[in-house]
Amino acid sequence: MYLLRIWAAAIASHIEGVDLEHPPPGNEFKARDDSDIAQLATCHLNSSQPNIIVNLSGLKALIPQPGPKPIHALAPPVPAKLPLHDFCDKYDLLPEIFAKLSAVDIEGPHTFRFFTDAELMNTANLTLGQHGSVHDVVEHWLLDSAPA
């Protein structure tokens, strides 16, 4: 911006040979060759901005490292099968829910993980409330079946 003002002032002062195509005389207005490594190095050395040095040598000690990974992740045990009738009796599911689930051949709570919510609601014709009740008792069954 500074050089542009000098150029504009030279044009306004009617300095001979200075116009929009020709800048005023001076080193500031000489064309630069960016491929000249020596000139780029000189410009870099003449830079007035200080160098910033970042030392990260002790950073690793400050960052918490994850613990050792287990060799084999243990899968939770699959709960024992429970017939649908016994499941509905044990967890007090309504007879209407038992009828809808048995109509689509659901054998017990161990099979619910293979069905989507849409399948349970559309195929078994469960209402939203019945669907919620089924999910609730399946969670209780899983907790009751978990090893202590």
Rosetta silent file (secondary structure, phi, psi, omega in degrees, C-alpha in Angstrom):
SEQUENCE: MYLLRIWAAAIASHIEGVDLEHPPPGNEFKARDDSDIAQLATCHLNSSQPNIIVNLSGLKALIPQPGPKPIHALAPPVPAKLPLHDFCDKYDLLPEIFAKLSAVDIEGPHTFRFFTDAELMNTANLTLGQHGSVHDVVEHWLLDSAPA
SCORE:     score description
SCORE:     0.000 S_00000001
   1 L     0.000  -37.892 -179.916    0.000    0.000    0.000 S_00000001
   2 H   -61.590  -45.826 -179.336    2.907    2.312    0.823 S_00000001
   3 H   -65.464  -33.724  178.359    4.491    1.835   -2.619 S_00000001
   4 H   -65.151  -37.417  178.033    1.167    2.488   -4.307 S_00000001
   5 H   -67.421  -40.085  177.637    0.934    5.854   -2.553 S_00000001
   6 H   -61.702  -45.121 -179.930    4.480    6.773   -3.648 S_00000001
   7 H   -61.423  -44.938 -179.854    3.615    5.857   -7.235 S_00000001
   8 H   -63.811  -38.981  178.610    0.364    7.881   -7.089 S_00000001
   9 H   -65.749  -37.137  178.622    2.215   10.885   -5.625 S_00000001
  10 H   -65.983  -39.064  177.871    4.806   10.682   -8.428 S_00000001
  11 H   -66.664  -43.845 -179.055    2.052   10.683  -11.055 S_00000001
  12 H   -65.700  -28.639  179.714    0.289   13.612   -9.336 S_00000001
  13 L   -84.651   -0.223  179.339    3.595   15.542   -9.199 S_00000001
  14 L    58.114   42.941  175.542    4.047   15.035  -12.971 S_00000001
  15 L   -69.635  135.041 -174.676    7.478   13.436  -12.595 S_00000001
  16 L   -62.769  131.779  177.064    8.833   12.790  -16.055 S_00000001
  17 L    85.549   -0.862 -179.918    8.433    9.184  -17.248 S_00000001
  18 L  -103.247  122.251  174.922    6.059    8.148  -14.457 S_00000001
  19 L  -149.006 -166.008 -178.140    2.576    6.997  -15.475 S_00000001
  20 L   -66.517  -23.241 -179.634    0.278    4.011  -14.924 S_00000001
  21 L   -92.684  -25.115 -173.452    2.581    1.778  -16.975 S_00000001
  22 L  -124.235  119.304 -179.367    5.925    3.026  -15.638 S_00000001
  23 L   -77.226  167.281  176.697    6.715    3.307  -11.897 S_00000001
  24 L   -68.969  160.465  179.614    8.986    5.961  -10.419 S_00000001
  25 L   -68.210  150.567  178.751   12.724    5.225  -10.214 S_00000001
  26 L   144.164  153.976 -178.417   13.960    3.400   -7.119 S_00000001
  27 H   -64.727  -27.966 -177.412   14.890   -0.050   -5.878 S_00000001
  28 H   -63.153  -28.879 -174.016   11.433   -0.595   -4.418 S_00000001
  29 H   -99.651    5.301  178.595    9.867   -0.668   -7.874 S_00000001
  30 L   -71.080  143.258  178.506   12.364   -2.953   -9.588 S_00000001
  31 L   -66.051  140.272  179.940   10.884   -6.193  -10.870 S_00000001
  32 L  -107.398  142.358  176.327   11.719   -9.194   -8.715 S_00000001
  33 L  -103.752  105.833 -176.637   12.558  -12.637   -9.986 S_00000001
  34 L   -68.241  -11.974  179.289   11.046  -15.090   -7.486 S_00000001
  35 L   -87.820   -5.797  179.086   13.136  -17.884   -8.929 S_00000001
  36 L   -81.059  104.599 -175.967   16.376  -16.151   -7.841 S_00000001
  37 H   -62.472  -40.329 -178.947   17.321  -18.084   -4.698 S_00000001
  38 H   -62.687  -42.535 -179.733   19.957  -15.560   -3.590 S_00000001
  39 H   -66.721  -40.464  178.270   17.474  -12.704   -3.782 S_00000001
  40 H   -63.766  -38.833  178.594   14.858  -14.716   -1.870 S_00000001
  41 H   -65.259  -40.131  178.554   17.439  -15.552    0.808 S_00000001
  42 H   -64.237  -43.967  178.686   18.380  -11.875    1.128 S_00000001
  43 H   -62.304  -38.961  179.914   14.736  -10.865    1.464 S_00000001
  44 H   -66.214  -41.713  179.302   14.259  -13.550    4.078 S_00000001
  45 H   -66.962  -31.592 -178.900   17.286  -12.383    6.076 S_00000001
  46 L   -82.467   -2.523 -179.016   16.085   -8.789    5.906 S_00000001
  47 L   -61.855  137.217 -176.610   12.700   -9.771    7.258 S_00000001
  48 L   -89.196   -6.121 -178.426   11.905   -7.840   10.414 S_00000001
  49 L   -82.371  135.259 -179.584    9.743  -10.557   11.963 S_00000001
  50 L   -72.895  154.635  175.557   11.434  -12.627   14.671 S_00000001
  51 L   -78.692  143.048  177.130   11.743  -16.366   14.368 S_00000001
  52 L  -111.095  123.885 -179.219    9.520  -18.425   16.633 S_00000001
  53 L  -110.754  125.595  179.297   11.024  -21.619   17.939 S_00000001
  54 L  -111.393  122.463 -179.898    8.711  -24.254   19.381 S_00000001
  55 L  -108.265  113.388 -177.758   10.297  -26.978   21.469 S_00000001
  56 L  -108.157   20.917 -173.504    8.060  -30.017   21.912 S_00000001
  57 L   -64.325  -33.304 -178.306   10.661  -32.355   23.386 S_00000001
  58 L   -97.043    7.721 -174.832    8.914  -32.767   26.773 S_00000001
  59 H   -68.608  -35.047 -176.613    5.382  -32.892   25.401 S_00000001
  60 H   -61.335  -34.544 -179.615    5.116  -36.684   25.275 S_00000001
  61 H   -69.626  -24.705 -178.171    5.536  -36.918   29.046 S_00000001
  62 H   -84.758  -22.894 -177.413    2.593  -34.536   29.570 S_00000001
  63 L   -88.349  124.498  179.579    0.138  -36.405   27.331 S_00000001
  64 L   -65.532  133.550 -179.255   -1.503  -39.379   29.043 S_00000001
  65 L   -94.688  143.087  178.501   -0.751  -42.596   27.183 S_00000001
  66 L   -67.435  150.917  178.817   -3.434  -45.273   26.740 S_00000001
  67 L   -70.862  172.760 -179.984   -3.045  -48.427   28.764 S_00000001
  68 L   -64.991  142.169 -179.860   -2.134  -51.731   27.182 S_00000001
  69 L   -82.359  142.476  177.760   -4.797  -53.175   24.928 S_00000001
  70 L   -67.027  147.068 -178.667   -6.218  -56.549   25.837 S_00000001
  71 L   -65.195  -46.628  178.966   -5.054  -59.358   23.610 S_00000001
  72 L  -132.349  123.337  176.179   -8.566  -60.688   23.075 S_00000001
  73 L   -76.021  129.948 -178.918  -11.686  -58.762   23.900 S_00000001
  74 L   -83.643  128.302  177.028  -14.114  -61.031   25.662 S_00000001
  75 L   -79.655  142.707  178.321  -17.607  -61.107   24.192 S_00000001
  76 L   -64.310  143.943 -179.082  -20.409  -61.041   26.724 S_00000001
  77 L   -66.483  146.423  178.883  -21.948  -64.465   27.188 S_00000001
  78 L   -78.874  128.089  179.894  -25.200  -65.131   25.376 S_00000001
  79 L   -62.914  155.154  179.247  -28.044  -65.540   27.878 S_00000001
  80 L   -65.654  151.024  179.267  -29.771  -68.903   28.044 S_00000001
  81 L   -69.016  144.553  178.278  -32.847  -69.404   25.890 S_00000001
  82 L  -135.419  123.879  179.937  -36.176  -68.833   27.562 S_00000001
  83 L   -58.169  147.998 -175.855  -39.451  -69.865   25.904 S_00000001
  84 H   -57.686  -42.057 -178.401  -41.694  -66.935   24.989 S_00000001
  85 H   -62.095  -45.388  178.864  -44.538  -68.110   27.239 S_00000001
  86 H   -65.334  -38.438  178.798  -42.248  -68.362   30.282 S_00000001
  87 H   -61.601  -48.107 -178.696  -40.673  -65.000   29.416 S_00000001
  88 H   -65.256  -36.958  177.890  -44.055  -63.260   29.209 S_00000001
  89 H   -67.969  -45.868 -176.024  -45.180  -64.858   32.495 S_00000001
  90 H   -63.628  -38.251 -175.203  -41.959  -64.028   34.360 S_00000001
  91 L  -106.115   15.778  173.475  -41.901  -60.360   33.272 S_00000001
  92 L    55.323   43.753  173.623  -45.691  -59.779   33.333 S_00000001
  93 L   -77.391  144.693 -178.170  -46.147  -58.972   29.648 S_00000001
  94 L   -62.541  149.022  177.498  -49.781  -58.614   28.634 S_00000001
  95 H   -58.761  -30.501  178.597  -51.479  -61.603   26.968 S_00000001
  96 H   -64.189  -39.887  179.244  -52.097  -59.410   23.869 S_00000001
  97 H   -67.348  -42.741  177.344  -48.342  -58.904   23.455 S_00000001
  98 H   -59.105  -43.221 -178.684  -47.724  -62.639   23.874 S_00000001
  99 H   -62.937  -43.074 -179.210  -50.359  -63.376   21.220 S_00000001
 100 H   -66.996  -40.360 -179.266  -48.832  -60.917   18.723 S_00000001
 101 H   -71.245  -40.065  179.616  -45.280  -62.200   19.260 S_00000001
 102 H   -71.925  -25.692  178.059  -46.237  -65.865   19.076 S_00000001
 103 H   -65.501  -26.317  178.446  -48.286  -65.176   15.906 S_00000001
 104 L  -105.348   21.456  172.758  -45.029  -64.257   14.101 S_00000001
 105 L    61.477   35.508  173.109  -43.180  -67.266   15.564 S_00000001
 106 L   -80.214  122.112 -172.639  -40.896  -65.407   17.964 S_00000001
 107 L   -82.621  -27.909 -178.457  -39.561  -68.169   20.208 S_00000001
 108 L   175.676 -178.277 -175.573  -38.244  -66.089   23.080 S_00000001
 109 H   -66.958  -20.857 -179.850  -36.264  -63.042   24.191 S_00000001
 110 H   -67.001  -14.754 -178.785  -33.011  -64.449   22.810 S_00000001
 111 H   -96.403  -10.396 -175.244  -34.266  -63.685   19.260 S_00000001
 112 H   -62.069  -29.117 -178.129  -35.182  -60.000   19.752 S_00000001
 113 H   -68.545  -11.090 -179.743  -31.665  -58.804   18.905 S_00000001
 114 H   -94.379   -3.706 -177.397  -32.180  -60.060   15.335 S_00000001
 115 L  -111.983  143.452  175.087  -35.254  -57.897   14.642 S_00000001
 116 L   -82.701  165.466  177.041  -35.408  -54.184   13.904 S_00000001
 117 H   -61.469  -39.551 -179.727  -37.866  -51.901   15.646 S_00000001
 118 H   -63.737  -39.747  179.378  -39.780  -51.507   12.379 S_00000001
 119 H   -64.365  -42.468  179.282  -40.099  -55.278   11.994 S_00000001
 120 H   -64.450  -40.299 -177.043  -41.470  -55.671   15.507 S_00000001
 121 H   -77.364  -39.164 -175.591  -43.972  -52.868   15.055 S_00000001
 122 H   -85.812  -47.216 -176.039  -45.050  -53.649   11.480 S_00000001
 123 L   -75.951  -44.764 -179.775  -44.812  -57.430   11.246 S_00000001
 124 L   -86.056   -4.489  179.496  -45.906  -58.250   14.790 S_00000001
 125 L    56.865   40.057  176.323  -48.332  -55.284   14.759 S_00000001
 126 L   -78.254  141.169  172.568  -47.105  -54.007   18.112 S_00000001
 127 L   -77.280  171.168 -179.613  -48.311  -50.587   19.184 S_00000001
 128 H   -60.658  -42.242  179.442  -45.752  -48.034   20.304 S_00000001
 129 H   -66.202  -41.346  178.043  -46.515  -48.739   23.956 S_00000001
 130 H   -64.595  -39.568  178.473  -46.317  -52.506   23.482 S_00000001
 131 H   -60.929  -43.828  177.628  -43.022  -52.091   21.645 S_00000001
 132 H   -63.247  -40.199  178.394  -41.650  -50.081   24.573 S_00000001
 133 H   -62.949  -41.605  179.135  -42.835  -52.718   27.044 S_00000001
 134 H   -62.344  -46.858  179.233  -41.099  -55.469   25.070 S_00000001
 135 H   -60.768  -39.669 -179.048  -37.817  -53.506   24.994 S_00000001
 136 H   -63.264  -47.604 -177.154  -38.086  -52.826   28.720 S_00000001
 137 H   -72.674  -28.455  175.431  -38.573  -56.459   29.718 S_00000001
 138 H   -65.780  -40.103  176.331  -35.847  -57.619   27.311 S_00000001
 139 H   -61.600  -43.618  178.240  -33.431  -55.238   29.085 S_00000001
 140 H   -63.100  -41.566  178.839  -34.503  -56.652   32.449 S_00000001
 141 H   -61.095  -42.289  178.988  -34.087  -60.202   31.127 S_00000001
 142 H   -64.037  -41.480  178.733  -30.550  -59.368   29.914 S_00000001
 143 H   -66.206  -40.332  179.292  -29.635  -57.877   33.290 S_00000001
 144 H   -67.991  -29.950 -176.731  -31.101  -60.856   35.138 S_00000001
 145 H   -85.749  -13.090 -177.465  -29.246  -63.273   32.847 S_00000001
 146 L   -67.676  140.826  178.162  -25.865  -61.559   33.201 S_00000001
 147 L   -67.536  146.251 -176.893  -23.319  -63.467   35.267 S_00000001
 148 L   -79.968    0.000    0.000  -22.647  -61.957   38.674 S_00000001
